[in-house]
Short mmCIF file of C-alpha atoms in Angstrom, two decimals:
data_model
loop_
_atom_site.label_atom_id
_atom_site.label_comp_id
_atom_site.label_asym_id
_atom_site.label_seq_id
_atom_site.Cartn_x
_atom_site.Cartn_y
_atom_site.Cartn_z
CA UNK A 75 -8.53 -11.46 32.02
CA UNK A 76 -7.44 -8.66 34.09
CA UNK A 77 -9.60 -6.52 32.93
CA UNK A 78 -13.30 -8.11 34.19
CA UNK A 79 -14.45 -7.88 37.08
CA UNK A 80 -12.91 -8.87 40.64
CA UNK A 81 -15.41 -11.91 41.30
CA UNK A 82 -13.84 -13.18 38.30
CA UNK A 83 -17.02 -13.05 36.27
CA UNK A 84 -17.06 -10.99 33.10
CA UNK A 85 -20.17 -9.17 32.39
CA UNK A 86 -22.06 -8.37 29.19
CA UNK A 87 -22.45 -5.12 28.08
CA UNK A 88 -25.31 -3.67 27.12
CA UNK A 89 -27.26 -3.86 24.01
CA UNK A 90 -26.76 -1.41 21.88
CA UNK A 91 -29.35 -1.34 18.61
CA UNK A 92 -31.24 1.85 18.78
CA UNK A 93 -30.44 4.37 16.00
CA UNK A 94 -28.05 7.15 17.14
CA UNK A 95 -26.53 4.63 19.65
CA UNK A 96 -23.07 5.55 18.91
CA UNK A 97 -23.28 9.29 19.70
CA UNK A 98 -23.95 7.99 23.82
CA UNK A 99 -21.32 5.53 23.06
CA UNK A 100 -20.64 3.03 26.22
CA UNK A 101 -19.83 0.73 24.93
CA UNK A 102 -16.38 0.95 22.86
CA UNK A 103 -13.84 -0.07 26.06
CA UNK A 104 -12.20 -2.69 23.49
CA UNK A 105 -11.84 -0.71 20.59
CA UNK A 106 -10.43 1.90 22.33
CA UNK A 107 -8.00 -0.30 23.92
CA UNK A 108 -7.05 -1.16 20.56
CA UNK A 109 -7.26 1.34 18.45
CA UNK A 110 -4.39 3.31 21.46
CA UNK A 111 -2.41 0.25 21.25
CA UNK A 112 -2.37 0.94 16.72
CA UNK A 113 -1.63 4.34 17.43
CA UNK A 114 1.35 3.31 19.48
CA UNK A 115 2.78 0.68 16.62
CA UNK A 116 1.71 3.20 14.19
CA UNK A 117 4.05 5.83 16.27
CA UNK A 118 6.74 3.79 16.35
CA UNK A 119 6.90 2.53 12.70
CA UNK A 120 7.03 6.80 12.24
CA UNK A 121 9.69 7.04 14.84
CA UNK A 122 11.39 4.12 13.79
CA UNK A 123 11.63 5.09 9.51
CA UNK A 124 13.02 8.67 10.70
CA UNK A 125 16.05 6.90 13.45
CA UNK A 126 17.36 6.23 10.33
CA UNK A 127 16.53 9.16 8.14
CA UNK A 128 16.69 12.18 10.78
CA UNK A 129 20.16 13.45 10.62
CA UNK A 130 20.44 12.97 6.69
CA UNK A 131 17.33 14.83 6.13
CA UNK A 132 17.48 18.04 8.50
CA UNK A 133 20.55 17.35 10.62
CA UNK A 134 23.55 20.38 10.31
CA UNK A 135 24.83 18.34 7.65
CA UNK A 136 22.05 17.19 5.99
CA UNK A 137 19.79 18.32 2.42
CA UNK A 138 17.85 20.79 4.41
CA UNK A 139 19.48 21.59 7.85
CA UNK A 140 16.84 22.46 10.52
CA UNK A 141 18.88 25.05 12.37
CA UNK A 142 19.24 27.24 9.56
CA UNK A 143 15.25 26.99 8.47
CA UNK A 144 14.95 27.58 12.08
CA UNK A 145 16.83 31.04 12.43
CA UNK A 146 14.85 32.32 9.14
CA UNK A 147 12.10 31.77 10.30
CA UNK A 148 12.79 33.67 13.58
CA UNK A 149 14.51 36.22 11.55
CA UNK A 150 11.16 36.68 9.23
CA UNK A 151 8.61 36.67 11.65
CA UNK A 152 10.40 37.08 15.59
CA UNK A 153 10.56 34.70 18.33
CA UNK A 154 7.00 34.73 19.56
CA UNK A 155 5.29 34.26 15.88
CA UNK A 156 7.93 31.67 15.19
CA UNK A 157 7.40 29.55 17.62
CA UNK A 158 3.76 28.91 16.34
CA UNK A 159 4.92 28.92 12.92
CA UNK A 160 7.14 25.92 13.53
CA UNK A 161 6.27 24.27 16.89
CA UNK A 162 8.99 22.28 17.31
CA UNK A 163 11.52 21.11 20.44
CA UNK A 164 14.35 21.77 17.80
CA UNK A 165 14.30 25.37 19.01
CA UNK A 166 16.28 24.52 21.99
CA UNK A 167 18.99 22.62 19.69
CA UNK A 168 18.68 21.06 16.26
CA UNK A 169 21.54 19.11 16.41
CA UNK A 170 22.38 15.35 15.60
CA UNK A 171 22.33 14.65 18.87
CA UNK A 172 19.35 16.72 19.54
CA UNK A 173 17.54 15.31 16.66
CA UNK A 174 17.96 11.34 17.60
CA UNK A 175 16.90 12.15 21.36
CA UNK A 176 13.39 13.39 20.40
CA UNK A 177 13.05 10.53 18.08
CA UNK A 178 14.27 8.10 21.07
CA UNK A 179 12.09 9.51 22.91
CA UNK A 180 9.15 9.42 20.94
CA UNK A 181 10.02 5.75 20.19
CA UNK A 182 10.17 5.40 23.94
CA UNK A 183 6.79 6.81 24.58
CA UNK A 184 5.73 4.64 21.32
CA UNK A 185 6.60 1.51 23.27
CA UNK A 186 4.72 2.29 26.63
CA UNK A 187 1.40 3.25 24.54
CA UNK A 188 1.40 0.18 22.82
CA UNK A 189 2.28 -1.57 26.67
CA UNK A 190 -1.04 0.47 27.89
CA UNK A 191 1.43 2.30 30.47
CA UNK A 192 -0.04 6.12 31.11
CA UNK A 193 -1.14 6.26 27.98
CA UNK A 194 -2.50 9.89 28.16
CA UNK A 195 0.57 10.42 28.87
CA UNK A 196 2.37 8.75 25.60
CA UNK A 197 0.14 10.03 23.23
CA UNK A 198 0.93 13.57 24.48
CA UNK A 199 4.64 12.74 24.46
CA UNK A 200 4.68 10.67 21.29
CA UNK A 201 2.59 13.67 19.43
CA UNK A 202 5.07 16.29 20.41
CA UNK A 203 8.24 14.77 19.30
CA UNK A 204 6.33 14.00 16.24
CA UNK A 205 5.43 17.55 15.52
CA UNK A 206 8.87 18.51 16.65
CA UNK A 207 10.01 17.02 13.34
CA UNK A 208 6.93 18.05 11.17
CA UNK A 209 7.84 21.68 12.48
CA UNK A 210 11.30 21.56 11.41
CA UNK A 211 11.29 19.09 8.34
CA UNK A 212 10.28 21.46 5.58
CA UNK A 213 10.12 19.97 2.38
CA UNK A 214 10.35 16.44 4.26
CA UNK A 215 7.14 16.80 5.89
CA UNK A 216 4.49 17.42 3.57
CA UNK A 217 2.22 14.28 3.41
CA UNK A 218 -0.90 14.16 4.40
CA UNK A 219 -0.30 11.16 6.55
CA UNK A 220 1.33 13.07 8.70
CA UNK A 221 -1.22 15.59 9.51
CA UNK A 222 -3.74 12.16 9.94
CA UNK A 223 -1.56 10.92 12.40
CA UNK A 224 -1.35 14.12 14.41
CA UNK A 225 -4.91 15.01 14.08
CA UNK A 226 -5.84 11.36 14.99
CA UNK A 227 -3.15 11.98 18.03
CA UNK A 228 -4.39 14.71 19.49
CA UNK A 229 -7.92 13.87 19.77
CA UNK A 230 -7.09 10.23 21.31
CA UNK A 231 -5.30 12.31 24.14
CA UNK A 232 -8.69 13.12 25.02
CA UNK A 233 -9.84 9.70 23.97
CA UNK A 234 -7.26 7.69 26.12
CA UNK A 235 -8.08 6.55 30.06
CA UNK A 236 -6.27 8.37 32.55
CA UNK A 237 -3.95 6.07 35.21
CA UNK A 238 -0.69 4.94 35.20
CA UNK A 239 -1.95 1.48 34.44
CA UNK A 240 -5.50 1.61 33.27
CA UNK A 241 -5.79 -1.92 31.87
CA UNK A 242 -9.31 -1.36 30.05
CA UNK A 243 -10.00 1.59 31.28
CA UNK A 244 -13.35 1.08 32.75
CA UNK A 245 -13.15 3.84 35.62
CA UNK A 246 -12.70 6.09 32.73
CA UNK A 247 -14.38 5.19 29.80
CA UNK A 248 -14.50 6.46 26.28
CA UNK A 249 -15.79 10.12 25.47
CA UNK A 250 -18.36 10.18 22.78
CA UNK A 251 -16.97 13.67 21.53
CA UNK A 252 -13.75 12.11 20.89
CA UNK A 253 -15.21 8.29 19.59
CA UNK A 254 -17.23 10.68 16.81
CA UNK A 255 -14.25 13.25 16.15
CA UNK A 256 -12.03 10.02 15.23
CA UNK A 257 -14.19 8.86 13.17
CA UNK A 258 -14.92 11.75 11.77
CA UNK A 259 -11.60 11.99 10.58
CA UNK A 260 -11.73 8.56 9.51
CA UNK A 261 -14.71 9.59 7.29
CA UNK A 262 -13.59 12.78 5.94
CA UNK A 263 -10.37 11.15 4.78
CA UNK A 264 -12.74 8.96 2.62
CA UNK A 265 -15.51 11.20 1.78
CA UNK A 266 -13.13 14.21 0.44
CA UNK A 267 -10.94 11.88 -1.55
CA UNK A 268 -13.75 10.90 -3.54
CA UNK A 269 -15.04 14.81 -3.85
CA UNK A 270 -11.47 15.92 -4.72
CA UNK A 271 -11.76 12.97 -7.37
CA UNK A 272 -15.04 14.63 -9.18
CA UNK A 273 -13.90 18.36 -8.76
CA UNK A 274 -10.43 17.74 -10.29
CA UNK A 275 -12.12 16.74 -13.54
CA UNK A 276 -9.49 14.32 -14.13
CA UNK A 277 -10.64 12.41 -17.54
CA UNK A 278 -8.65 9.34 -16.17
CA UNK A 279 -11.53 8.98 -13.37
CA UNK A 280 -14.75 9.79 -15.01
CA UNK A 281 -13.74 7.19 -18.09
CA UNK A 282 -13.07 4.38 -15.50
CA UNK A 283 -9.27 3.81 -16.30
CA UNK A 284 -7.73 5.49 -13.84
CA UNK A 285 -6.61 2.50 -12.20
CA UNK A 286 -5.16 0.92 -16.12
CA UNK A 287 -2.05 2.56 -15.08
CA UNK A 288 -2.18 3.14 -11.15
CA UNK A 289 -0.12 -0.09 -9.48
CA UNK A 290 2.92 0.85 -11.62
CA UNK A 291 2.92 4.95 -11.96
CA UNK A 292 2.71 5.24 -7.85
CA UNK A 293 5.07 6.38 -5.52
CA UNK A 294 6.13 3.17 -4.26
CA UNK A 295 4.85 0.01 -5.67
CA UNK A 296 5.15 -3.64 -4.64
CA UNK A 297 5.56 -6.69 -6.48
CA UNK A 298 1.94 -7.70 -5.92
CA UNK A 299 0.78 -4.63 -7.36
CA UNK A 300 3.20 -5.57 -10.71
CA UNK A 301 1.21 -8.55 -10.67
CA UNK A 302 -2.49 -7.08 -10.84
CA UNK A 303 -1.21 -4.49 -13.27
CA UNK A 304 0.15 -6.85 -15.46
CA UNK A 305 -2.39 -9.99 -15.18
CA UNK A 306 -5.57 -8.70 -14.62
CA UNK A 307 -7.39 -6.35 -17.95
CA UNK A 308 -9.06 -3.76 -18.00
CA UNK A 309 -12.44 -5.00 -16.80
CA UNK A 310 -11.25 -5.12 -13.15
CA UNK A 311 -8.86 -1.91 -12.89
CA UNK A 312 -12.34 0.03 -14.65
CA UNK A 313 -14.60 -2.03 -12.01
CA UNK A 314 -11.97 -1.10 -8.88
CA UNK A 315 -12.32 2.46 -9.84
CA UNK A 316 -16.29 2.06 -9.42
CA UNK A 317 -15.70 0.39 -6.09
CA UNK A 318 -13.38 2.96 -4.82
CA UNK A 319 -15.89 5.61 -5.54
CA UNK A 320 -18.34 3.53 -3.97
CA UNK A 321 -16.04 3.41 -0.92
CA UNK A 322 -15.23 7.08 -0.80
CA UNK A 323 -18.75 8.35 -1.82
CA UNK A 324 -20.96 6.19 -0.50
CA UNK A 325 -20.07 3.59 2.34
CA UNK A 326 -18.50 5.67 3.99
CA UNK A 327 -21.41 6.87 5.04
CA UNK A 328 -22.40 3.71 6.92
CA UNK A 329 -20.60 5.50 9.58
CA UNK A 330 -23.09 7.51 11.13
CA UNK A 331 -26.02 4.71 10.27
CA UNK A 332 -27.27 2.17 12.79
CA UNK A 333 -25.02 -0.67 14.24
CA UNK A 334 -25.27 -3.03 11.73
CA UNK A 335 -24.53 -0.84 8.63
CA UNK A 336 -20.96 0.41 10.95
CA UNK A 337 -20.36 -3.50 11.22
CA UNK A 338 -20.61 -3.74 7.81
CA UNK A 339 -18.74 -0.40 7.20
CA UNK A 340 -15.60 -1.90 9.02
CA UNK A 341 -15.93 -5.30 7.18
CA UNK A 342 -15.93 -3.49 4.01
CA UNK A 343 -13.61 -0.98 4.47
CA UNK A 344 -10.76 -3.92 6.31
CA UNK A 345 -10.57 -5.43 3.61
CA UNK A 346 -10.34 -2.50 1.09
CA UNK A 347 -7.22 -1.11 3.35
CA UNK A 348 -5.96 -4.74 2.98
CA UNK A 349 -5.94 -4.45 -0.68
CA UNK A 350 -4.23 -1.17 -0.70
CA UNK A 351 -1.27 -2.27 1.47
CA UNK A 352 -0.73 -5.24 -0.64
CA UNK A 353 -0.44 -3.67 -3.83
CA UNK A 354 1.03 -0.17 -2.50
CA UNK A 355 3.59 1.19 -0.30
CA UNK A 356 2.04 4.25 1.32
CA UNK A 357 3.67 4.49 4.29
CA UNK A 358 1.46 4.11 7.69
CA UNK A 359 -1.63 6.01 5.87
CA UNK A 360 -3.48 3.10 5.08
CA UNK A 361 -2.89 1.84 8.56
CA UNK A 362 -3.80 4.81 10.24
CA UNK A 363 -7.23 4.48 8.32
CA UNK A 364 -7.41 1.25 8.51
CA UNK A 365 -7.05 1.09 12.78
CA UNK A 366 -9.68 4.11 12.94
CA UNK A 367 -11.83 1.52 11.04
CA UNK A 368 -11.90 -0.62 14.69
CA UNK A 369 -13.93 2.08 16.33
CA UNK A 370 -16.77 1.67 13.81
CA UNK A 371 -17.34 -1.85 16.04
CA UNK A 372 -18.51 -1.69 19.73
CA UNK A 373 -17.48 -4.92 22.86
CA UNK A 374 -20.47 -6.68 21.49
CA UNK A 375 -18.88 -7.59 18.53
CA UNK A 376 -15.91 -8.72 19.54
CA UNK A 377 -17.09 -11.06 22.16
CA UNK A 378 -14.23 -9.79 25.02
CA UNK A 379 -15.34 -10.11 28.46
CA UNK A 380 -16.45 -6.46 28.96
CA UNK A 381 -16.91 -4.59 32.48
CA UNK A 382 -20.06 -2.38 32.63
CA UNK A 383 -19.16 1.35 32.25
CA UNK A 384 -21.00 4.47 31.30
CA UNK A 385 -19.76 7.39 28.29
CA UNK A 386 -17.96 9.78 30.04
CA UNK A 387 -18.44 13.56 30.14
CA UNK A 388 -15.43 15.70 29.14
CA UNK A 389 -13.99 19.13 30.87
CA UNK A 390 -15.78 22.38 29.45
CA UNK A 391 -11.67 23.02 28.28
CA UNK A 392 -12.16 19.73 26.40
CA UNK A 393 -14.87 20.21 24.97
CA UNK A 394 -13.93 23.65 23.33
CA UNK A 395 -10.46 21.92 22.14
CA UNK A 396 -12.76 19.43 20.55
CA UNK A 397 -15.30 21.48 19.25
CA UNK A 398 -12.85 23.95 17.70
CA UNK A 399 -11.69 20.88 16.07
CA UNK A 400 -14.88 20.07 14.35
CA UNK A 401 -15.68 23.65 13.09
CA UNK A 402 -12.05 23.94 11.64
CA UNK A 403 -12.55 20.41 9.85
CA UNK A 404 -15.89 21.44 8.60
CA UNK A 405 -14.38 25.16 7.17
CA UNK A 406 -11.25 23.85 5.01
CA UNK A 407 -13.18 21.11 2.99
CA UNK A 408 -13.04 21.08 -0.53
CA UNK A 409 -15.46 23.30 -1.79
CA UNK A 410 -16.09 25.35 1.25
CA UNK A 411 -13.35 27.04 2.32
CA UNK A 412 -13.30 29.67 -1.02
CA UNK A 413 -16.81 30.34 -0.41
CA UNK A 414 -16.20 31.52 3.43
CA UNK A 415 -14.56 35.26 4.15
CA UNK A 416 -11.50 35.09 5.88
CA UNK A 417 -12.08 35.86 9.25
CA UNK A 418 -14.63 32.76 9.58
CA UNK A 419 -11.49 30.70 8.36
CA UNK A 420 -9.59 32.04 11.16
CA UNK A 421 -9.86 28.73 13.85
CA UNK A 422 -8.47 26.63 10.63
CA UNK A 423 -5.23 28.57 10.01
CA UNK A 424 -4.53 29.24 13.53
CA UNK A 425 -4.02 25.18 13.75
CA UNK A 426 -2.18 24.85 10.45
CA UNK A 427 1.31 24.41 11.79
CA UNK A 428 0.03 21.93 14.41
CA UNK A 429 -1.59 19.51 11.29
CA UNK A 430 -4.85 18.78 13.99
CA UNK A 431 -7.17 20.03 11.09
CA UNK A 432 -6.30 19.14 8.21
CA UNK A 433 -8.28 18.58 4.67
CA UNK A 434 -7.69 15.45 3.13
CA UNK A 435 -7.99 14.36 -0.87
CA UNK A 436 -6.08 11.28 -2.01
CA UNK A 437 -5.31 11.08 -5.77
CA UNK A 438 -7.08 13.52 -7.14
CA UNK A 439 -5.18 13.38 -10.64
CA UNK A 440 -3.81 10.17 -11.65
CA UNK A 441 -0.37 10.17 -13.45
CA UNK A 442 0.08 8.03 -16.58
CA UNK A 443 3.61 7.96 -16.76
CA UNK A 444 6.52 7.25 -14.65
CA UNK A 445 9.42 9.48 -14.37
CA UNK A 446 12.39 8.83 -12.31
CA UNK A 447 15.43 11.08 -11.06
CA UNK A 448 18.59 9.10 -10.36
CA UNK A 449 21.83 10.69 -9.09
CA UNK A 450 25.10 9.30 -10.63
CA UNK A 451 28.29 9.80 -9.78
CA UNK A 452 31.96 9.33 -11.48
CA UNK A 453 36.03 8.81 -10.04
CA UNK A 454 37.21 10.16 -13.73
CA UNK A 455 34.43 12.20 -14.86
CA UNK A 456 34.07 9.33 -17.85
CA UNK A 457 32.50 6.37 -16.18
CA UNK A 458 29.14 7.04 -14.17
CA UNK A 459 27.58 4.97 -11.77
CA UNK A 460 24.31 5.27 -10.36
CA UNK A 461 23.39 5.72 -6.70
CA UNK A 462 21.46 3.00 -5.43
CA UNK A 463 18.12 3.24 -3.39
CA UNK A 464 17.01 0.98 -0.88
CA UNK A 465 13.49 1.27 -1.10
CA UNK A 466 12.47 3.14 -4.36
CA UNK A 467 12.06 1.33 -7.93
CA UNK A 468 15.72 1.62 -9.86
CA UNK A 469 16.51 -1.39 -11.47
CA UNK A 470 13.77 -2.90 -14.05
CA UNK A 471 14.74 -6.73 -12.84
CA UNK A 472 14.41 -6.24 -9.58
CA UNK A 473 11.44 -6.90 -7.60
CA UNK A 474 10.24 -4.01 -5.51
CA UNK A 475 9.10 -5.16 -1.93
CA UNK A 476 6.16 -4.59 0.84
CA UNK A 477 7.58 -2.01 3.62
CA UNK A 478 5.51 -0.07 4.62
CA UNK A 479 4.54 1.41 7.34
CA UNK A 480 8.21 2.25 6.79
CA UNK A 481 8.63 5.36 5.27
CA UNK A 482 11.12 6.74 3.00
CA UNK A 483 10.69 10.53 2.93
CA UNK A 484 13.55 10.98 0.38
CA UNK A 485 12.85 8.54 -1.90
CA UNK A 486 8.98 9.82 -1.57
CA UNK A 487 10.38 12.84 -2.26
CA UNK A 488 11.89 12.38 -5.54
CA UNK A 489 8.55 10.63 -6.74
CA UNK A 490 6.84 14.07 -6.21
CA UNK A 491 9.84 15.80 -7.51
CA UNK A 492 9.47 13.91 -10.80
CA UNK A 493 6.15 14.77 -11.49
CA UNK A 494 7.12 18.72 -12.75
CA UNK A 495 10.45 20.15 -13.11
CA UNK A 496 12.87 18.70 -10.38
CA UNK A 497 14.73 22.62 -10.68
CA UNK A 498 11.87 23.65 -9.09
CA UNK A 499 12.95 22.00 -6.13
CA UNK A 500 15.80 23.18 -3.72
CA UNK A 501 16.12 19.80 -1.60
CA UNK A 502 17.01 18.52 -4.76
CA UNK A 503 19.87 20.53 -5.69
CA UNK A 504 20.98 20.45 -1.62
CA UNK A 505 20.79 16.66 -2.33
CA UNK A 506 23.75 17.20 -5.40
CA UNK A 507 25.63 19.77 -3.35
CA UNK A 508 25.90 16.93 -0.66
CA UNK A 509 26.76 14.20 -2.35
CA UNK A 510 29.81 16.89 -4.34
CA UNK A 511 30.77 17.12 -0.39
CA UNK A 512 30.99 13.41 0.62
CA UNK A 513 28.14 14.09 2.99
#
């Protein structure tokens, strides 16, 4: 109750009905509030999966050491064009040490988002230490969850409420740029997974049995997902594959439609994310898409006392971030970027190595097998034992589990890996090299 006003009386806001209202949005002081407290969680589930993984994956001793992709890359390009190539505090050292005390910190700056403490001020932080690992991470760091996360990061900077403790954040209330770029993203990472679906020509989706095979060929899967696979025919997995194009092509639409077709946008879409996260282990991605869902709503839905406030006007500087943004999205979606000359693609590759505008496509060919690489290892050279996993599927009578949003970049890894010809991959062969050393 902090947050209404100092007579103790909360007021209404205003009615909001009129088509268009959400482009002059005033009224989204809760889900803003909670969409920067998600981000935060979401942060530190990201920070907290790589305190484990850091120093394995690119520490000096690890499959693919960031200090030496760091020195190629300033031996192949120079200093100055390096340090946009690979943005990344791992410049100044990319040791163990190094390495845990960005992710600490981000963690740290994780906490006080999710606490509402400065939280311009965490997203900045927690965005940086996050890049400083996308910039360094190679192979590790090529999901496009990551680039959501970032993208979705750096616009709530401008999103967020100034203050060291801005409770709601009345005094500074939401900018409409940034409400519509976040969901923007949010509907782009629909919208081009169901175009990438219909350009692939995948077989598997225009026949409706993509999904015959999906719960038990993914990355990841979960025991619940065994169970829909294996109980449910072929009547539901063809009639899921309708709904998801429904989803991708068509609801997600509702977006930029009057109030009550964004209310039922985010009741739709909840549950949909629900479903996925159940059955799937993707990591934070559906949780990323599923918070940017809240700011489809607006303070009259969710009944929270509400203090009047009005949109508020960004800085010219801003704007331009913003806008260049929004042109860059618009450029590298699937189907337009080949048809553009290069020099109107320019604002989209300058960002590449920051992931703030990215072009999304989820499962645009289905697999309909699963392939698995498993390391083994022997005393005598006669007797060879696996190496276990912790997270990805290895033994047929074991149950796999629900962890996400932890994420296991190796064991992601070697999913991809085992879709082609694992040669093909160096991390792969580091891996073997470093388990010869003891590593």
């Amino acid at each position: 109750m902090d947050d209404v006003q100092r007579d103790g009386r909360a007021r209404s806001p205003p009615a909001t009905s009129g088509r268009g209202s959400w482009l002059r949005r005033g009224d989204a002081l809760w889900p803003r509030w909670l969409w920067l407290r998600a981000l935060g969680l979401i942060f530190l589930s990201a920070f907290y999966s790589l305190a484990f993984q850091i120093t394995g994956l690119i520490g000096p001793r690890g499959i693919l050491p960031a200090g030496e992709y760091l020195a190629a890359v300033r031996r192949a390009f120079g200093i100055a064009e390096a340090l946009w190539f690979a943005p990344t505090l791992f410049w100044l050292s990319a040791s163990d040490v190094a390495l845990l005390a960005v992710v600490l910190l981000g963690g740290a700056a994780a906490v006080l988002l999710v606490l509402n403490v400065a939280p311009r001020v965490c997203v900045a932080v927690a965005a940086v230490c996050f890049l400083s690992f996308i910039g360094a991470a190679q192979d590790f760091a090529s999901y496009q969850s990551d680039g959501m996360l970032l993208e979705a990061a750096f616009i709530s900077f401008f999103l967020a409420p100034r203050g060291l403790r801005p409770r709601l954040g009345a005094a500074d209330p939401p900018s409409p740029l940034a409400l519509f770029l976040l969901l923007w993203e949010w509907f782009r990472i629909y919208f081009e997974s169901g175009v990438v679906k219909l350009l692939s020509g995948d077989l598997q989706w225009r026949s409706l049995t993509a999904m015959d095979r999906y719960y038990e060929n993914g990355p990841l899967p979960t025991w619940l997902g065994w169970y829909v696979q294996q109980r449910l025919p072929h009547g539901f997995h063809a009639f899921t594959v309708v709904l998801i194009f429904a989803f991708e092509l068509v609801i997600a639409w509702f977006a930029f439609l009057p109030r009550r077709f964004r209310l039922i946008c985010f009741c739709l879409t909840t549950a949909f994310q629900a479903g996925i996260i159940l059955t799937a282990n993707y990591a934070f991605l559906n949780y990323i898409v599923l918070c940017l869902g809240v700011l489809l709503v607006d303070d009259r839905f969710l009944r929270l006392p509400t203090p009047p406030s009005e949109p508020r006007q960004l800085s010219w500087p801003a704007r331009i971030a913003l806008g260049w943004i929004l042109y860059a999205t618009l450029v590298v979606a699937p189907g337009i970027s080949h048809l553009l000359p290069r020099p109107l693609l320019w604002p989209a590759t300058a960002l590449e190595p920051f992931r703030i505008a990215n072009r999304y496509g989820l499962f645009a060919v289905m697999t309909t097998e699963r392939y698995e690489i498993e390391f083994q290892g022997s005393r005598d050279g006669v007797r060879w034992t696996p190496y276990p996993f912790r997270y990805k599927p290895q033994d047929p009578m074991k149950a796999p589990g629900i962890y996400a949003p932890y994420q296991p970049r190796f064991e992601w890894n070697l999913w991809f890996a085992s879709l082609g010809e694992w040669r093909r991959y160096p991390w792969v062969l580091r891996t073997e090299m470093r388990l010869l050393e003891g590593s």
